[in-house]
Coordinates of C-alpha atoms in Angstrom, one line a residue:
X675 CA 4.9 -29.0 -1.6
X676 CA 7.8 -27.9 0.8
X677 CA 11.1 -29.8 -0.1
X678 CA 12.8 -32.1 1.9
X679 CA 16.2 -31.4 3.8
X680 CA 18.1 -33.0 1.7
X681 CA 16.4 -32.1 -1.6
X682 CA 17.3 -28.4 -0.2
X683 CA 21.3 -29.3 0.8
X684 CA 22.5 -28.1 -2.5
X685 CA 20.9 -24.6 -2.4
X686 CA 21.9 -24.1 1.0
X687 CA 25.4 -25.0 0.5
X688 CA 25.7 -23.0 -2.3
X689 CA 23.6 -19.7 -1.3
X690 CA 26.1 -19.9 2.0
X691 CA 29.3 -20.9 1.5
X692 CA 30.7 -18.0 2.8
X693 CA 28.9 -18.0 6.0
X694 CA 29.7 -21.4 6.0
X695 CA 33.4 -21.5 5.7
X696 CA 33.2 -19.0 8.8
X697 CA 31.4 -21.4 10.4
X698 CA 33.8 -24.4 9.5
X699 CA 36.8 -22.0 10.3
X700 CA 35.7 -20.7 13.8
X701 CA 34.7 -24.4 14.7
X702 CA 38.3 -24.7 16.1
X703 CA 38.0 -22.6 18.9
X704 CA 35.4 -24.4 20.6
X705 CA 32.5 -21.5 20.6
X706 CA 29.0 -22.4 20.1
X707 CA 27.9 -20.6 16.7
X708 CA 24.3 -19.3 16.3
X709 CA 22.8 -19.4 12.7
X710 CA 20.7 -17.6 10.6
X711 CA 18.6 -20.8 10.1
X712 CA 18.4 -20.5 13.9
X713 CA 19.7 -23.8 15.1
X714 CA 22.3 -24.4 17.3
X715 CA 25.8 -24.9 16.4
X716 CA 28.3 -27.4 19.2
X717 CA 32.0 -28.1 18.1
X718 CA 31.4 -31.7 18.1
X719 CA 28.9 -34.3 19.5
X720 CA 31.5 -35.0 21.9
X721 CA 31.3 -31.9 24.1
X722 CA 27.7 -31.8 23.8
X723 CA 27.7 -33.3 27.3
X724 CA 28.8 -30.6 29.0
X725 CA 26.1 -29.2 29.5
X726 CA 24.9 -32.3 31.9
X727 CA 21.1 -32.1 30.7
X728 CA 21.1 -28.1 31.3
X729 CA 19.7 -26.1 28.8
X730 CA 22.6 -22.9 27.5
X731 CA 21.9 -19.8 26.3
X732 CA 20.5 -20.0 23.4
X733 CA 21.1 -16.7 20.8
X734 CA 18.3 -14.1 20.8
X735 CA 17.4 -15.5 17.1
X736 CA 16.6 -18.7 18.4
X737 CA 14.2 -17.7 21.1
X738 CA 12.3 -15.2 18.9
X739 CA 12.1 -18.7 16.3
X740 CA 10.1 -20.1 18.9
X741 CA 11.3 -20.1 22.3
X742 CA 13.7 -22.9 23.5
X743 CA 11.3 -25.7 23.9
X744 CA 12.8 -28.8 22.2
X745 CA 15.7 -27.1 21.3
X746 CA 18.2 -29.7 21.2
X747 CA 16.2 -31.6 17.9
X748 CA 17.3 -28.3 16.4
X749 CA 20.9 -28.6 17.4
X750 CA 23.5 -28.8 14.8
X751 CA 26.7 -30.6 15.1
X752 CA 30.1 -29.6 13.8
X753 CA 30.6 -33.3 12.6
X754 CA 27.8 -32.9 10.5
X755 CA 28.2 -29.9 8.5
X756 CA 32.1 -31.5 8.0
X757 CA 30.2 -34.3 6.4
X758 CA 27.9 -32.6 4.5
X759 CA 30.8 -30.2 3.1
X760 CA 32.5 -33.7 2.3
X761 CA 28.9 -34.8 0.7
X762 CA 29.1 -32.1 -1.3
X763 CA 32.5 -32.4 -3.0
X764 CA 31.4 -35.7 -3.6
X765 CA 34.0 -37.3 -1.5
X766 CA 34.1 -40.7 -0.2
X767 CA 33.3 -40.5 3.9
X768 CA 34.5 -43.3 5.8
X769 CA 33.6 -44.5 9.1
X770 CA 35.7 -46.3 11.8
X771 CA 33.8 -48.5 14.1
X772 CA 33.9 -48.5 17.9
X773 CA 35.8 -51.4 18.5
X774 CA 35.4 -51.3 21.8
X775 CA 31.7 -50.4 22.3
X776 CA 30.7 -52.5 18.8
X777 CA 33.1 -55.1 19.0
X778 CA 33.3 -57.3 15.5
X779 CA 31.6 -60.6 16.1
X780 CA 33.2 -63.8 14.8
X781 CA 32.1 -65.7 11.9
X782 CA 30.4 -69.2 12.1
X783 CA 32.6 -71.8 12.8
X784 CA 34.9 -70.0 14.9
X785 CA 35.2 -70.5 18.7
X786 CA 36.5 -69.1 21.9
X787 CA 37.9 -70.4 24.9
X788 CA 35.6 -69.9 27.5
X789 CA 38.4 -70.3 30.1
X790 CA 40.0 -67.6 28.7
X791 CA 38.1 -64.9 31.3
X792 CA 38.7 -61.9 29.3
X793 CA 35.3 -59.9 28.8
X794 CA 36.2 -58.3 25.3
X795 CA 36.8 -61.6 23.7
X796 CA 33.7 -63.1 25.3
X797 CA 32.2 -60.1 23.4
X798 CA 32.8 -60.8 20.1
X799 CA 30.9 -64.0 20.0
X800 CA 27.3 -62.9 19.0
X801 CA 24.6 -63.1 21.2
X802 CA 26.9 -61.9 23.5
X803 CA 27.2 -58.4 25.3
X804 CA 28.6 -56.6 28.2
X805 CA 26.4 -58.2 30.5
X806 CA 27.0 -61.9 29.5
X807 CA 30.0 -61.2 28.9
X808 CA 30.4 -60.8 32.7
X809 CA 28.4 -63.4 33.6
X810 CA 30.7 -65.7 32.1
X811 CA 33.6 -63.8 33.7
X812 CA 32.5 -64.3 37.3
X813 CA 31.1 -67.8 36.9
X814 CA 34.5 -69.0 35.5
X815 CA 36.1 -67.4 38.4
X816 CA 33.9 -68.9 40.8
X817 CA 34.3 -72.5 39.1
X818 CA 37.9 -72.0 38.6
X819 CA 36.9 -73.0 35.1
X820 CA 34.6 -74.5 32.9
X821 CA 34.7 -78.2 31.9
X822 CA 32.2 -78.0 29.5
X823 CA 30.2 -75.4 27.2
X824 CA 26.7 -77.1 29.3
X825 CA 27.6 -75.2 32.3
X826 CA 27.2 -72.0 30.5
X827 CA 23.5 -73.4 31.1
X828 CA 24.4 -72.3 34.8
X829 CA 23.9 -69.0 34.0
X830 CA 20.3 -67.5 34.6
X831 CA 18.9 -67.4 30.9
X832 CA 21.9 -67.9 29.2
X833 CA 21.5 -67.0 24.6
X834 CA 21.4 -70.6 23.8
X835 CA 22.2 -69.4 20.4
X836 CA 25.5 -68.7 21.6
X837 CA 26.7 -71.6 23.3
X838 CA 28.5 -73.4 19.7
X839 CA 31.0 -69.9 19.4
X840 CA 32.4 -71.5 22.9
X841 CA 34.6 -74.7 23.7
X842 CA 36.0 -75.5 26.7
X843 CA 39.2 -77.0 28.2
X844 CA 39.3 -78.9 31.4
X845 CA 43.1 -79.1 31.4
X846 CA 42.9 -75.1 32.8
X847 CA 40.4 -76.0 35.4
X848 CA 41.9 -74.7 39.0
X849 CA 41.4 -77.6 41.2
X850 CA 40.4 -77.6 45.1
X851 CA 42.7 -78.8 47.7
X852 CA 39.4 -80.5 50.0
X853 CA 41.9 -81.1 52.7
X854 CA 43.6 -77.6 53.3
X855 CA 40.9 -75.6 52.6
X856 CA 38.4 -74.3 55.8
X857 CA 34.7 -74.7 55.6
X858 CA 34.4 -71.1 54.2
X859 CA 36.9 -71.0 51.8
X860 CA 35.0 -74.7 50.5
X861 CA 31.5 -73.1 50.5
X862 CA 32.6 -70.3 48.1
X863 CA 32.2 -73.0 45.2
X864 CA 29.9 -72.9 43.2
X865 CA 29.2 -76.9 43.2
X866 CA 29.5 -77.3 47.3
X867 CA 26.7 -75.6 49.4
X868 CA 27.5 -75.1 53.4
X869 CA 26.1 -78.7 54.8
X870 CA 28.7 -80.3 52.1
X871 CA 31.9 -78.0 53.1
X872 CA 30.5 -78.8 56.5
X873 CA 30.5 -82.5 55.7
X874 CA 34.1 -82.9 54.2
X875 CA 35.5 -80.7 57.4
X876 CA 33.9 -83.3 59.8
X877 CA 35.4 -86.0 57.9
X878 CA 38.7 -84.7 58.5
X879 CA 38.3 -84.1 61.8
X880 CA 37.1 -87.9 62.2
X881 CA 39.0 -89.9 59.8
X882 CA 42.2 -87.7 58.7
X883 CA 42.3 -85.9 55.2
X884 CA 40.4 -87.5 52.1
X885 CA 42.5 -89.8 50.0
X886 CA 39.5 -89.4 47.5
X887 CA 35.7 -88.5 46.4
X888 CA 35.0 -92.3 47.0
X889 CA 35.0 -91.8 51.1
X890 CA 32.3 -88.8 50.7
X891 CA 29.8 -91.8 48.8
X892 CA 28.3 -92.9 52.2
X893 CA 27.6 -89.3 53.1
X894 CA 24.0 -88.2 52.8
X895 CA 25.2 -84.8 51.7
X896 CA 26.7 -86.0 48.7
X897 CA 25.0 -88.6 46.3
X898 CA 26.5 -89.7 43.0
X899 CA 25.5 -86.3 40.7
X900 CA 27.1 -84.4 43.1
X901 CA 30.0 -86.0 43.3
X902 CA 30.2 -86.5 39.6
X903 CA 30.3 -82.6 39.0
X904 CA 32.6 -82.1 41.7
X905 CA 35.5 -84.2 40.6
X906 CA 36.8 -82.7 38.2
X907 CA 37.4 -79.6 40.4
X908 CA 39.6 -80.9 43.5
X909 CA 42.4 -82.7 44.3
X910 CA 43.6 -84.2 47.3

């Protein structure tokens, strides 16, 4: 019964040290190494994109192995023989995680701001990834805040699980000035739709600027809900 690649590690490394310290020494320059086992040798997954999906030239060994189709599940990685050198010294490898691609997620009981607009952070709640994460961005943006962690509900199937990791602080809610700004600039909010911005223009033109919500009440355009979620986001 043929041995598994790892069962077979130790004989390797030890019937080629040699060749392998070659290997590990001529790494350094950046040229691709061929080997007797007649896999491919890169410098580092990093670089391994240079080649954009093209296939290289692959050494005369390799083709007679087989030709090159699905060569790259044969490719061998100067990361990996470091870390299998390192395995078999019996040192300790350590890993650093990607902060930035993998960011680490808080622990239960801890919150975050949602008015905060800062995607990373958003990120670190779990539940939450890049695309959320934006979500959340642009909706705050658009609001000019959130007033509570129920408008994340806003947001077209929105991880419910995730809504306790945010709070929310009406205090940094941006308000609307309903009596300066023009029927476009009103319409961009979220919470007033064209025949509203429409609406609080004509009553300006009619009656003078809005002392407050209370002379929209007897508006068709705005019934109580509306006016309700609305409040909290101008300012006269």
């Amino acid at each position: 019964m043929a041995k598994s690649l790892i069962e077979e590690l130790p004989r390797i490394v030890s019937e080629g040290r040699r060749e392998a310290a070659q290997i590990l020494e001529r790494l350094s320059s950046g040229t691709q190494i061929g080997l007797q086992t007649n896999e491919l040798v890169l410098p580092s997954k990093d670089v391994s994109g240079l080649f954009k999906g093209s296939t290289p030239q692959i050494p005369n060994a390799f083709n007679m192995a087989g030709g090159d189709d699905g060569w790259m599940n044969r490719l061998i990685y100067s990361d990996n023989l470091l870390a299998m050198q390192a395995l078999m010294k019996e040192e300790k490898i350590v890993y650093q995680r990607d902060t930035l691609r993998y960011p680490v997620k808080i622990a239960e009981g801890e919150t975050v701001n949602l008015n905060i607009n800062d995607t990373a952070i958003y990120k670190k709640v779990p539940g939450i990834g890049s695309y959320y994460a934006r979500k959340i961005a642009d909706y705050e943006q658009q609001l000019g805040g959130f007033v509570s962690t129920d408008q994340l509900n806003e947001i077209e199937n929105f991880p419910q699980e995730a809504k306790k990791y945010f709070t929310a602080e009406p205090s940094q809610v941006r308000r609307l000035n309903v009596n300066r700004l023009s029927l476009k600039e009103l319409k961009c909010h979220p919470y007033i739709n064209y025949y509203q911005a429409k609406a609080i223009v004509d009553y300006r033109r009619l009656h003078g600027p809005l002392k407050s919500l209370n002379d929209l009440h007897l508006l068709p355009d705005f019934p109580d809900d509306a006016i309700k979620r609305l409040e909290p986001y101008v300012c006269f």
